[in-house]
PDB file of C-alpha atoms in Angstrom:
ATOM      1  CA  MET U   1     -13.949  12.824   8.367  1.00 48.00           C
ATOM      2  CA  LYS U   2     -13.106  11.612  11.768  1.00 56.00           C
ATOM      3  CA  SER U   3     -14.630  13.243  14.934  1.00 54.00           C
ATOM      4  CA  ASN U   4     -12.364  14.710  17.704  1.00 60.00           C
ATOM      5  CA  SER U   5     -12.904  11.923  19.916  1.00 59.00           C
ATOM      6  CA  GLU U   6     -11.727   9.258  17.433  1.00 57.00           C
ATOM      7  CA  ASN U   7      -8.639  11.376  16.608  1.00 85.00           C
ATOM      8  CA  ILE U   8      -7.543  11.708  20.263  1.00 90.00           C
ATOM      9  CA  PHE U   9      -7.742   8.223  20.777  1.00 91.00           C
ATOM     10  CA  GLU U  10      -5.518   7.567  17.721  1.00 93.00           C
ATOM     11  CA  PHE U  11      -3.221  10.150  18.888  1.00 95.00           C
ATOM     12  CA  ILE U  12      -2.741   8.060  22.312  1.00 95.00           C
ATOM     13  CA  THR U  13      -1.523   5.268  19.939  1.00 96.00           C
ATOM     14  CA  ALA U  14       1.048   7.819  18.536  1.00 96.00           C
ATOM     15  CA  PHE U  15       1.681   8.933  22.079  1.00 96.00           C
ATOM     16  CA  VAL U  16       2.558   5.251  23.118  1.00 95.00           C
ATOM     17  CA  ASP U  17       4.648   4.887  20.003  1.00 96.00           C
ATOM     18  CA  ASN U  18       6.635   7.875  20.705  1.00 95.00           C
ATOM     19  CA  GLU U  19       5.400   9.437  17.436  1.00 96.00           C
ATOM     20  CA  LEU U  20       3.962  12.571  18.598  1.00 94.00           C
ATOM     21  CA  ASP U  21       5.549  16.123  18.665  1.00 90.00           C
ATOM     22  CA  LYS U  22       6.993  17.313  22.013  1.00 89.00           C
ATOM     23  CA  ASP U  23       4.395  20.069  22.576  1.00 89.00           C
ATOM     24  CA  LYS U  24       1.611  17.483  21.720  1.00 91.00           C
ATOM     25  CA  VAL U  25       2.986  14.995  24.131  1.00 93.00           C
ATOM     26  CA  VAL U  26       2.723  17.359  27.066  1.00 92.00           C
ATOM     27  CA  LYS U  27      -0.899  18.172  26.293  1.00 93.00           C
ATOM     28  CA  LEU U  28      -2.102  14.929  25.715  1.00 94.00           C
ATOM     29  CA  GLN U  29      -0.270  13.506  29.021  1.00 93.00           C
ATOM     30  CA  LYS U  30      -2.254  15.825  30.880  1.00 93.00           C
ATOM     31  CA  GLU U  31      -5.341  14.842  29.289  1.00 94.00           C
ATOM     32  CA  ILE U  32      -4.705  11.241  29.670  1.00 93.00           C
ATOM     33  CA  GLU U  33      -3.865  11.630  33.347  1.00 92.00           C
ATOM     34  CA  SER U  34      -7.114  13.518  34.004  1.00 93.00           C
ATOM     35  CA  ASN U  35      -9.513  11.408  32.098  1.00 92.00           C
ATOM     36  CA  ALA U  36     -10.244   7.570  33.009  1.00 90.00           C
ATOM     37  CA  GLU U  37     -11.408   6.662  29.363  1.00 89.00           C
ATOM     38  CA  LEU U  38      -8.298   7.956  28.128  1.00 92.00           C
ATOM     39  CA  LEU U  39      -6.156   6.362  30.571  1.00 92.00           C
ATOM     40  CA  ASN U  40      -7.947   2.860  29.826  1.00 89.00           C
ATOM     41  CA  GLU U  41      -7.058   3.599  26.064  1.00 90.00           C
ATOM     42  CA  TYR U  42      -3.514   4.368  26.914  1.00 93.00           C
ATOM     43  CA  TYR U  43      -3.295   1.013  28.991  1.00 91.00           C
ATOM     44  CA  ILE U  44      -4.693  -1.097  26.222  1.00 91.00           C
ATOM     45  CA  GLN U  45      -2.475   0.282  23.522  1.00 94.00           C
ATOM     46  CA  LEU U  46       0.631   0.037  25.990  1.00 93.00           C
ATOM     47  CA  GLN U  47      -0.238  -3.720  26.959  1.00 92.00           C
ATOM     48  CA  MET U  48      -0.752  -4.969  23.465  1.00 94.00           C
ATOM     49  CA  LYS U  49       2.520  -3.202  22.270  1.00 95.00           C
ATOM     50  CA  LYS U  50       4.498  -4.564  25.185  1.00 92.00           C
ATOM     51  CA  LEU U  51       2.883  -8.020  24.818  1.00 92.00           C
ATOM     52  CA  LEU U  52       4.044  -8.272  21.288  1.00 93.00           C
ATOM     53  CA  ARG U  53       7.479  -6.719  21.714  1.00 90.00           C
ATOM     54  CA  GLU U  54       8.435  -9.162  24.685  1.00 87.00           C
ATOM     55  CA  ARG U  55       7.045 -12.175  23.186  1.00 86.00           C
ATOM     56  CA  PHE U  56       8.076 -12.162  19.529  1.00 82.00           C
ATOM     57  CA  SER U  57      10.811  -9.643  18.708  1.00 72.00           C
ATOM     58  CA  SER U  58      13.852 -11.771  18.624  1.00 69.00           C
ATOM     59  CA  ARG U  59      13.014 -15.118  16.660  1.00 76.00           C
ATOM     60  CA  ASN U  60      15.884 -16.014  14.297  1.00 86.00           C
ATOM     61  CA  ALA U  61      15.485 -17.736  10.946  1.00 92.00           C
ATOM     62  CA  PRO U  62      16.566 -21.235  10.838  1.00 94.00           C
ATOM     63  CA  LYS U  63      20.051 -22.023   9.552  1.00 94.00           C
ATOM     64  CA  TYR U  64      18.573 -24.383   6.859  1.00 96.00           C
ATOM     65  CA  LEU U  65      16.638 -21.541   5.460  1.00 96.00           C
ATOM     66  CA  TYR U  66      19.885 -19.226   5.186  1.00 95.00           C
ATOM     67  CA  GLU U  67      21.615 -22.092   3.358  1.00 95.00           C
ATOM     68  CA  SER U  68      18.873 -23.204   1.120  1.00 95.00           C
ATOM     69  CA  ILE U  69      18.199 -19.404   0.023  1.00 96.00           C
ATOM     70  CA  LEU U  70      21.873 -18.760  -0.741  1.00 95.00           C
ATOM     71  CA  ASN U  71      22.288 -22.128  -2.452  1.00 94.00           C
ATOM     72  CA  LYS U  72      19.215 -21.453  -4.632  1.00 94.00           C
ATOM     73  CA  ILE U  73      20.724 -18.060  -5.754  1.00 94.00           C
ATOM     74  CA  LYS U  74      23.753 -19.782  -6.615  1.00 91.00           C
ATOM     75  CA  ILE U  75      22.133 -22.181  -8.712  1.00 91.00           C
ATOM     76  CA  GLU U  76      19.656 -19.768 -10.452  1.00 89.00           C
ATOM     77  CA  ASN U  77      22.651 -17.701 -11.573  1.00 85.00           C
ATOM     78  CA  ASN U  78      25.256 -20.302 -12.490  1.00 81.00           C
ATOM     79  CA  LEU U  79      27.645 -19.039  -9.584  1.00 80.00           C
ATOM     80  CA  ALA U  80      30.527 -21.083  -8.817  1.00 71.00           C
ATOM     81  CA  GLU U  81      30.120 -23.179  -5.230  1.00 67.00           C
TER      82      GLU U  81
ATOM     83  CA  MET A   1      32.323 -18.168 -19.429  1.00 47.00           C
ATOM     84  CA  HIS A   2      28.860 -18.097 -17.770  1.00 48.00           C
ATOM     85  CA  THR A   3      26.491 -15.281 -18.861  1.00 46.00           C
ATOM     86  CA  ASN A   4      23.133 -14.917 -17.300  1.00 50.00           C
ATOM     87  CA  ILE A   5      19.908 -13.238 -18.876  1.00 51.00           C
ATOM     88  CA  ASN A   6      21.072  -9.792 -17.892  1.00 53.00           C
ATOM     89  CA  HIS A   7      24.595 -10.717 -19.687  1.00 63.00           C
ATOM     90  CA  LYS A   8      26.630 -10.184 -16.710  1.00 72.00           C
ATOM     91  CA  THR A   9      30.136 -11.630 -16.515  1.00 82.00           C
ATOM     92  CA  ASP A  10      30.925 -14.078 -13.892  1.00 80.00           C
ATOM     93  CA  LEU A  11      32.927 -11.458 -11.858  1.00 85.00           C
ATOM     94  CA  GLU A  12      29.980  -8.955 -12.050  1.00 85.00           C
ATOM     95  CA  LEU A  13      27.523 -11.772 -10.802  1.00 87.00           C
ATOM     96  CA  GLN A  14      30.130 -12.664  -7.928  1.00 89.00           C
ATOM     97  CA  LYS A  15      30.293  -9.198  -6.873  1.00 90.00           C
ATOM     98  CA  LYS A  16      26.460  -8.951  -6.922  1.00 91.00           C
ATOM     99  CA  TYR A  17      26.160 -12.153  -4.743  1.00 93.00           C
ATOM    100  CA  GLU A  18      28.755 -10.821  -2.313  1.00 93.00           C
ATOM    101  CA  ASP A  19      27.166  -7.051  -1.964  1.00 93.00           C
ATOM    102  CA  PHE A  20      23.685  -9.162  -1.623  1.00 94.00           C
ATOM    103  CA  GLN A  21      25.097 -11.144   1.242  1.00 93.00           C
ATOM    104  CA  SER A  22      26.359  -8.063   3.085  1.00 92.00           C
ATOM    105  CA  GLU A  23      23.336  -5.748   2.354  1.00 93.00           C
ATOM    106  CA  ALA A  24      20.180  -8.115   2.396  1.00 94.00           C
ATOM    107  CA  ILE A  25      20.932 -11.400   3.928  1.00 95.00           C
ATOM    108  CA  PRO A  26      21.296  -9.730   7.507  1.00 94.00           C
ATOM    109  CA  HIS A  27      17.884  -8.765   7.504  1.00 93.00           C
ATOM    110  CA  MET A  28      16.580 -12.188   6.997  1.00 95.00           C
ATOM    111  CA  ASP A  29      15.771 -12.785  10.614  1.00 92.00           C
ATOM    112  CA  ALA A  30      13.396  -9.960  10.721  1.00 89.00           C
ATOM    113  CA  LEU A  31      11.640 -10.906   7.621  1.00 92.00           C
ATOM    114  CA  TYR A  32      11.363 -14.381   8.915  1.00 93.00           C
ATOM    115  CA  ASN A  33       9.705 -13.056  12.103  1.00 89.00           C
ATOM    116  CA  PHE A  34       7.420 -11.124   9.750  1.00 87.00           C
ATOM    117  CA  ALA A  35       6.628 -13.993   7.419  1.00 90.00           C
ATOM    118  CA  LEU A  36       5.896 -16.297  10.721  1.00 87.00           C
ATOM    119  CA  LYS A  37       3.521 -13.835  12.059  1.00 83.00           C
ATOM    120  CA  MET A  38       1.590 -13.375   8.826  1.00 83.00           C
ATOM    121  CA  THR A  39       1.070 -16.822   8.109  1.00 83.00           C
ATOM    122  CA  ASN A  40       1.493 -18.543  11.529  1.00 80.00           C
ATOM    123  CA  ASP A  41       3.145 -21.632   9.820  1.00 86.00           C
ATOM    124  CA  THR A  42       6.860 -22.354   9.500  1.00 90.00           C
ATOM    125  CA  ASP A  43       6.648 -23.941   6.147  1.00 93.00           C
ATOM    126  CA  GLU A  44       4.708 -21.049   4.796  1.00 90.00           C
ATOM    127  CA  ALA A  45       7.005 -18.767   6.124  1.00 92.00           C
ATOM    128  CA  ASP A  46      10.037 -20.637   4.861  1.00 95.00           C
ATOM    129  CA  ASP A  47       8.379 -20.372   1.343  1.00 94.00           C
ATOM    130  CA  LEU A  48       7.531 -16.704   1.628  1.00 93.00           C
ATOM    131  CA  VAL A  49      10.955 -15.918   2.893  1.00 96.00           C
ATOM    132  CA  GLN A  50      12.745 -17.745   0.378  1.00 96.00           C
ATOM    133  CA  GLU A  51      10.793 -16.442  -2.599  1.00 95.00           C
ATOM    134  CA  THR A  52      11.176 -12.747  -1.222  1.00 95.00           C
ATOM    135  CA  PHE A  53      15.059 -13.116  -1.375  1.00 97.00           C
ATOM    136  CA  LEU A  54      15.101 -14.839  -4.619  1.00 96.00           C
ATOM    137  CA  ARG A  55      13.045 -11.996  -6.113  1.00 95.00           C
ATOM    138  CA  ALA A  56      15.486  -9.698  -4.168  1.00 96.00           C
ATOM    139  CA  PHE A  57      18.256 -10.953  -5.908  1.00 96.00           C
ATOM    140  CA  ARG A  58      16.827 -10.766  -9.168  1.00 94.00           C
ATOM    141  CA  PHE A  59      16.181  -7.203  -8.674  1.00 93.00           C
ATOM    142  CA  PHE A  60      19.133  -6.162  -6.558  1.00 94.00           C
ATOM    143  CA  ASP A  61      20.586  -4.132  -9.419  1.00 91.00           C
ATOM    144  CA  LYS A  62      17.687  -1.609  -8.943  1.00 90.00           C
ATOM    145  CA  PHE A  63      18.413  -1.284  -5.123  1.00 91.00           C
ATOM    146  CA  GLU A  64      20.209   1.942  -4.390  1.00 87.00           C
ATOM    147  CA  LYS A  65      23.145   1.056  -2.133  1.00 83.00           C
ATOM    148  CA  GLY A  66      23.085   2.797   1.047  1.00 80.00           C
ATOM    149  CA  THR A  67      19.560   3.371   1.413  1.00 83.00           C
ATOM    150  CA  ASN A  68      17.051   1.122   3.822  1.00 84.00           C
ATOM    151  CA  ALA A  69      17.624  -2.358   2.501  1.00 89.00           C
ATOM    152  CA  LYS A  70      15.326  -3.574   5.370  1.00 87.00           C
ATOM    153  CA  ALA A  71      12.314  -1.557   4.135  1.00 85.00           C
ATOM    154  CA  TRP A  72      13.173  -2.469   0.637  1.00 88.00           C
ATOM    155  CA  LEU A  73      13.216  -6.100   1.371  1.00 91.00           C
ATOM    156  CA  PHE A  74       9.951  -5.550   3.425  1.00 88.00           C
ATOM    157  CA  SER A  75       8.073  -4.006   0.356  1.00 86.00           C
ATOM    158  CA  ILE A  76       9.118  -7.199  -1.787  1.00 91.00           C
ATOM    159  CA  MET A  77       7.879  -9.509   0.925  1.00 89.00           C
ATOM    160  CA  LYS A  78       4.533  -7.589   1.078  1.00 84.00           C
ATOM    161  CA  ASN A  79       4.260  -7.991  -2.678  1.00 85.00           C
ATOM    162  CA  THR A  80       5.036 -11.550  -2.736  1.00 87.00           C
ATOM    163  CA  PHE A  81       2.527 -12.215  -0.005  1.00 83.00           C
ATOM    164  CA  ILE A  82       0.000 -10.424  -1.808  1.00 77.00           C
ATOM    165  CA  ASN A  83       0.633 -11.817  -5.423  1.00 77.00           C
ATOM    166  CA  GLU A  84       1.895 -15.161  -4.799  1.00 70.00           C
ATOM    167  CA  TYR A  85       1.420 -16.451  -1.111  1.00 63.00           C
ATOM    168  CA  ARG A  86      -2.171 -15.348  -0.575  1.00 61.00           C
ATOM    169  CA  LYS A  87      -3.419 -16.654  -4.024  1.00 59.00           C
ATOM    170  CA  THR A  88      -2.610 -20.240  -2.993  1.00 59.00           C
ATOM    171  CA  SER A  89      -3.089 -20.195   0.635  1.00 53.00           C
ATOM    172  CA  ARG A  90      -6.005 -20.876   2.630  1.00 49.00           C
ATOM    173  CA  GLU A  91      -7.051 -17.754   4.298  1.00 50.00           C
ATOM    174  CA  PRO A  92      -7.529 -18.021   8.121  1.00 47.00           C
ATOM    175  CA  ASN A  93     -10.775 -17.356   9.720  1.00 47.00           C
ATOM    176  CA  LYS A  94     -10.770 -13.606   9.751  1.00 47.00           C
ATOM    177  CA  VAL A  95     -12.128 -11.764  12.939  1.00 48.00           C
ATOM    178  CA  ASP A  96     -14.917  -9.449  11.679  1.00 52.00           C
ATOM    179  CA  TYR A  97     -13.949  -5.878  12.699  1.00 51.00           C
ATOM    180  CA  ASP A  98     -17.384  -4.738  13.584  1.00 55.00           C
ATOM    181  CA  ASP A  99     -17.888  -7.631  15.902  1.00 53.00           C
ATOM    182  CA  ILE A 100     -14.971  -6.889  17.795  1.00 49.00           C
ATOM    183  CA  GLN A 101     -15.523  -3.355  17.739  1.00 52.00           C
ATOM    184  CA  ASN A 102     -19.071  -3.895  19.331  1.00 54.00           C
ATOM    185  CA  PHE A 103     -17.624  -6.420  21.790  1.00 51.00           C
ATOM    186  CA  TYR A 104     -14.976  -3.777  22.604  1.00 52.00           C
ATOM    187  CA  GLU A 105     -17.500  -1.199  23.177  1.00 51.00           C
ATOM    188  CA  ASN A 106     -19.607  -3.341  25.227  1.00 51.00           C
ATOM    189  CA  ILE A 107     -16.713  -4.091  27.708  1.00 51.00           C
ATOM    190  CA  LYS A 108     -17.727  -2.122  30.797  1.00 45.00           C
ATOM    191  CA  ALA A 109     -15.081   0.787  31.558  1.00 46.00           C
ATOM    192  CA  SER A 110     -14.655  -0.877  35.161  1.00 47.00           C
ATOM    193  CA  GLU A 111     -14.183  -4.269  33.865  1.00 54.00           C
ATOM    194  CA  VAL A 112     -11.335  -2.937  31.574  1.00 55.00           C
ATOM    195  CA  LYS A 113      -9.707  -0.994  34.190  1.00 55.00           C
ATOM    196  CA  SER A 114      -9.479  -3.779  36.558  1.00 52.00           C
ATOM    197  CA  GLN A 115      -7.449  -5.804  34.026  1.00 52.00           C
ATOM    198  CA  HIS A 116      -5.103  -2.966  33.834  1.00 53.00           C
ATOM    199  CA  ILE A 117      -4.295  -2.997  37.249  1.00 47.00           C
ATOM    200  CA  GLN A 118      -3.348  -6.630  37.025  1.00 56.00           C
ATOM    201  CA  GLU A 119      -0.374  -5.916  34.675  1.00 58.00           C
ATOM    202  CA  ASP A 120       0.202  -9.584  34.107  1.00 67.00           C
ATOM    203  CA  ALA A 121      -3.540 -10.088  32.794  1.00 72.00           C
ATOM    204  CA  PHE A 122      -2.336 -11.701  29.475  1.00 83.00           C
ATOM    205  CA  SER A 123       0.823 -13.377  30.913  1.00 82.00           C
ATOM    206  CA  SER A 124      -1.048 -16.865  31.146  1.00 83.00           C
ATOM    207  CA  LEU A 125      -1.597 -16.943  27.285  1.00 86.00           C
ATOM    208  CA  LEU A 126       0.828 -18.939  25.522  1.00 87.00           C
ATOM    209  CA  ASP A 127       2.751 -17.664  22.560  1.00 86.00           C
ATOM    210  CA  ASP A 128       0.853 -19.891  20.068  1.00 87.00           C
ATOM    211  CA  GLU A 129      -2.455 -18.602  21.459  1.00 90.00           C
ATOM    212  CA  VAL A 130      -1.134 -14.964  21.135  1.00 91.00           C
ATOM    213  CA  SER A 131      -0.057 -15.881  17.459  1.00 89.00           C
ATOM    214  CA  GLU A 132      -3.284 -17.462  16.665  1.00 89.00           C
ATOM    215  CA  ALA A 133      -4.943 -14.262  17.470  1.00 92.00           C
ATOM    216  CA  ILE A 134      -2.450 -11.887  15.653  1.00 92.00           C
ATOM    217  CA  VAL A 135      -3.059 -14.120  12.383  1.00 88.00           C
ATOM    218  CA  LYS A 136      -6.957 -13.642  12.761  1.00 89.00           C
ATOM    219  CA  LEU A 137      -6.525 -10.004  12.308  1.00 91.00           C
ATOM    220  CA  PRO A 138      -7.673  -8.378   8.850  1.00 90.00           C
ATOM    221  CA  GLU A 139      -4.485  -8.276   6.802  1.00 86.00           C
ATOM    222  CA  ASP A 140      -4.041  -4.426   6.737  1.00 89.00           C
ATOM    223  CA  PHE A 141      -4.192  -4.539  10.331  1.00 93.00           C
ATOM    224  CA  ARG A 142      -2.022  -7.499  11.030  1.00 92.00           C
ATOM    225  CA  THR A 143       0.821  -5.879   8.660  1.00 91.00           C
ATOM    226  CA  VAL A 144       0.923  -2.749  10.660  1.00 94.00           C
ATOM    227  CA  ILE A 145       0.932  -4.226  14.034  1.00 95.00           C
ATOM    228  CA  ILE A 146       3.703  -6.719  13.154  1.00 91.00           C
ATOM    229  CA  LEU A 147       5.751  -4.061  11.630  1.00 91.00           C
ATOM    230  CA  SER A 148       5.288  -1.824  14.520  1.00 94.00           C
ATOM    231  CA  ASP A 149       5.327  -3.896  17.607  1.00 94.00           C
ATOM    232  CA  ILE A 150       7.291  -6.679  16.724  1.00 90.00           C
ATOM    233  CA  GLU A 151       9.773  -5.381  14.094  1.00 86.00           C
ATOM    234  CA  GLY A 152      10.007  -1.816  15.752  1.00 88.00           C
ATOM    235  CA  PHE A 153       9.584   0.215  12.364  1.00 89.00           C
ATOM    236  CA  THR A 154       8.493   4.004  12.683  1.00 93.00           C
ATOM    237  CA  TYR A 155       5.230   5.130  11.199  1.00 96.00           C
ATOM    238  CA  ASP A 156       6.887   6.733   8.153  1.00 93.00           C
ATOM    239  CA  GLU A 157       8.891   3.306   7.347  1.00 89.00           C
ATOM    240  CA  ILE A 158       5.531   1.411   7.748  1.00 91.00           C
ATOM    241  CA  ALA A 159       3.605   4.179   5.387  1.00 91.00           C
ATOM    242  CA  ASP A 160       6.468   3.785   2.602  1.00 84.00           C
ATOM    243  CA  PHE A 161       6.044   0.035   2.338  1.00 78.00           C
ATOM    244  CA  THR A 162       2.184  -0.156   2.728  1.00 84.00           C
ATOM    245  CA  ASP A 163       1.754   2.766   0.473  1.00 84.00           C
ATOM    246  CA  CYS A 164      -0.520   4.713   2.554  1.00 90.00           C
ATOM    247  CA  PRO A 165      -0.269   7.899   4.643  1.00 96.00           C
ATOM    248  CA  VAL A 166       1.199   8.182   8.053  1.00 96.00           C
ATOM    249  CA  GLY A 167      -2.323   8.875   9.435  1.00 95.00           C
ATOM    250  CA  THR A 168      -3.838   5.637   8.051  1.00 95.00           C
ATOM    251  CA  VAL A 169      -0.881   3.643   9.770  1.00 96.00           C
ATOM    252  CA  ARG A 170      -1.678   5.254  12.982  1.00 96.00           C
ATOM    253  CA  SER A 171      -5.374   4.753  12.603  1.00 95.00           C
ATOM    254  CA  ARG A 172      -4.941   0.819  11.714  1.00 95.00           C
ATOM    255  CA  LEU A 173      -2.379   0.309  14.749  1.00 96.00           C
ATOM    256  CA  HIS A 174      -4.874   1.976  16.911  1.00 95.00           C
ATOM    257  CA  ARG A 175      -7.565  -0.519  15.710  1.00 93.00           C
ATOM    258  CA  ALA A 176      -5.397  -3.529  15.626  1.00 95.00           C
ATOM    259  CA  ARG A 177      -4.303  -3.147  19.219  1.00 95.00           C
ATOM    260  CA  LYS A 178      -7.974  -2.934  20.288  1.00 93.00           C
ATOM    261  CA  MET A 179      -9.082  -5.773  18.125  1.00 92.00           C
ATOM    262  CA  LEU A 180      -6.087  -8.062  19.406  1.00 94.00           C
ATOM    263  CA  TYR A 181      -6.980  -6.798  23.019  1.00 92.00           C
ATOM    264  CA  SER A 182     -10.606  -7.607  22.590  1.00 89.00           C
ATOM    265  CA  SER A 183      -9.854 -11.035  21.220  1.00 90.00           C
ATOM    266  CA  LEU A 184      -7.296 -11.901  23.856  1.00 91.00           C
ATOM    267  CA  TYR A 185      -9.444 -10.787  26.565  1.00 88.00           C
ATOM    268  CA  SER A 186     -12.403 -12.691  25.270  1.00 85.00           C
ATOM    269  CA  TYR A 187     -10.239 -15.607  24.763  1.00 86.00           C
ATOM    270  CA  GLY A 188      -8.425 -15.318  28.254  1.00 84.00           C
ATOM    271  CA  LYS A 189     -11.759 -15.029  29.905  1.00 81.00           C
ATOM    272  CA  ASP A 190     -13.117 -18.480  28.410  1.00 83.00           C
ATOM    273  CA  LYS A 191      -9.987 -20.135  29.232  1.00 81.00           C
ATOM    274  CA  GLY A 192     -10.282 -18.741  32.810  1.00 79.00           C
ATOM    275  CA  TYR A 193      -6.573 -16.957  32.786  1.00 77.00           C
ATOM    276  CA  ILE A 194      -8.773 -13.741  33.405  1.00 75.00           C
ATOM    277  CA  LYS A 195     -11.214 -13.458  36.267  1.00 70.00           C
ATOM    278  CA  GLU A 196     -13.864 -11.234  35.763  1.00 64.00           C
ATOM    279  CA  LYS A 197     -14.347  -8.796  38.650  1.00 57.00           C
ATOM    280  CA  THR A 198     -17.961  -8.348  39.897  1.00 51.00           C
ATOM    281  CA  THR A 199     -18.898  -4.683  40.202  1.00 47.00           C
ATOM    282  CA  LYS A 200     -20.749  -3.425  43.248  1.00 43.00           C
TER     283      LYS A 200
END
């Protein structure tokens, strides 16, 4: 079973991801603001989420891959060109 | 008249193909992104995406129209990755979680804090350097961080296609970000991107 301190750190992750109930958000926000260790944890979680979202969220599949997959499906299923 | 193993008529097959094009194919970018981050290799990502879509078409009759096609495709990709890709592919050097955890815990609070004030602490890292750190995360952790932070899935959705409770998703995500932070922090310091502050 997890200790409360482990749980609170994981709830910070859920807080960053907007995955907490409203009442828990208000309570946790106050705790984060008044505790340096929790604030650090919050910044780490937020910084990593932001870094990944900004760097990698919009890479498109190459056109040749679309064509290749659709062609293979057609061939495997004897579909007309 | 053509028939396939499911004895579908040409017209039925054509309809299946058209439905597949409108329901499944639009999610190829998201799946490609995921495959690229899981493998860190464009050829392997191509193979993984291709195998996923070929399988998806074979099982498309079982897909319930109007439900979450993206989540359905991700489940197929995850299983493809586990069953096919991982068997034949060389596993990258994984970061040992305990080492990372120890490293993280040894970072002094003041040191960590000083980096937070510098919001652009990781901005000097190249995309490839960040990708390399992601691919070195243990697979379960890599999966959740990609699905959450790159693909934007909710905890419920991630829980659905990783077959684990929401609490496990939250826990893995929490640890994955800490592992990634520690790894990038260590790398950035070695490269001189991150300057250590001397504490008085």
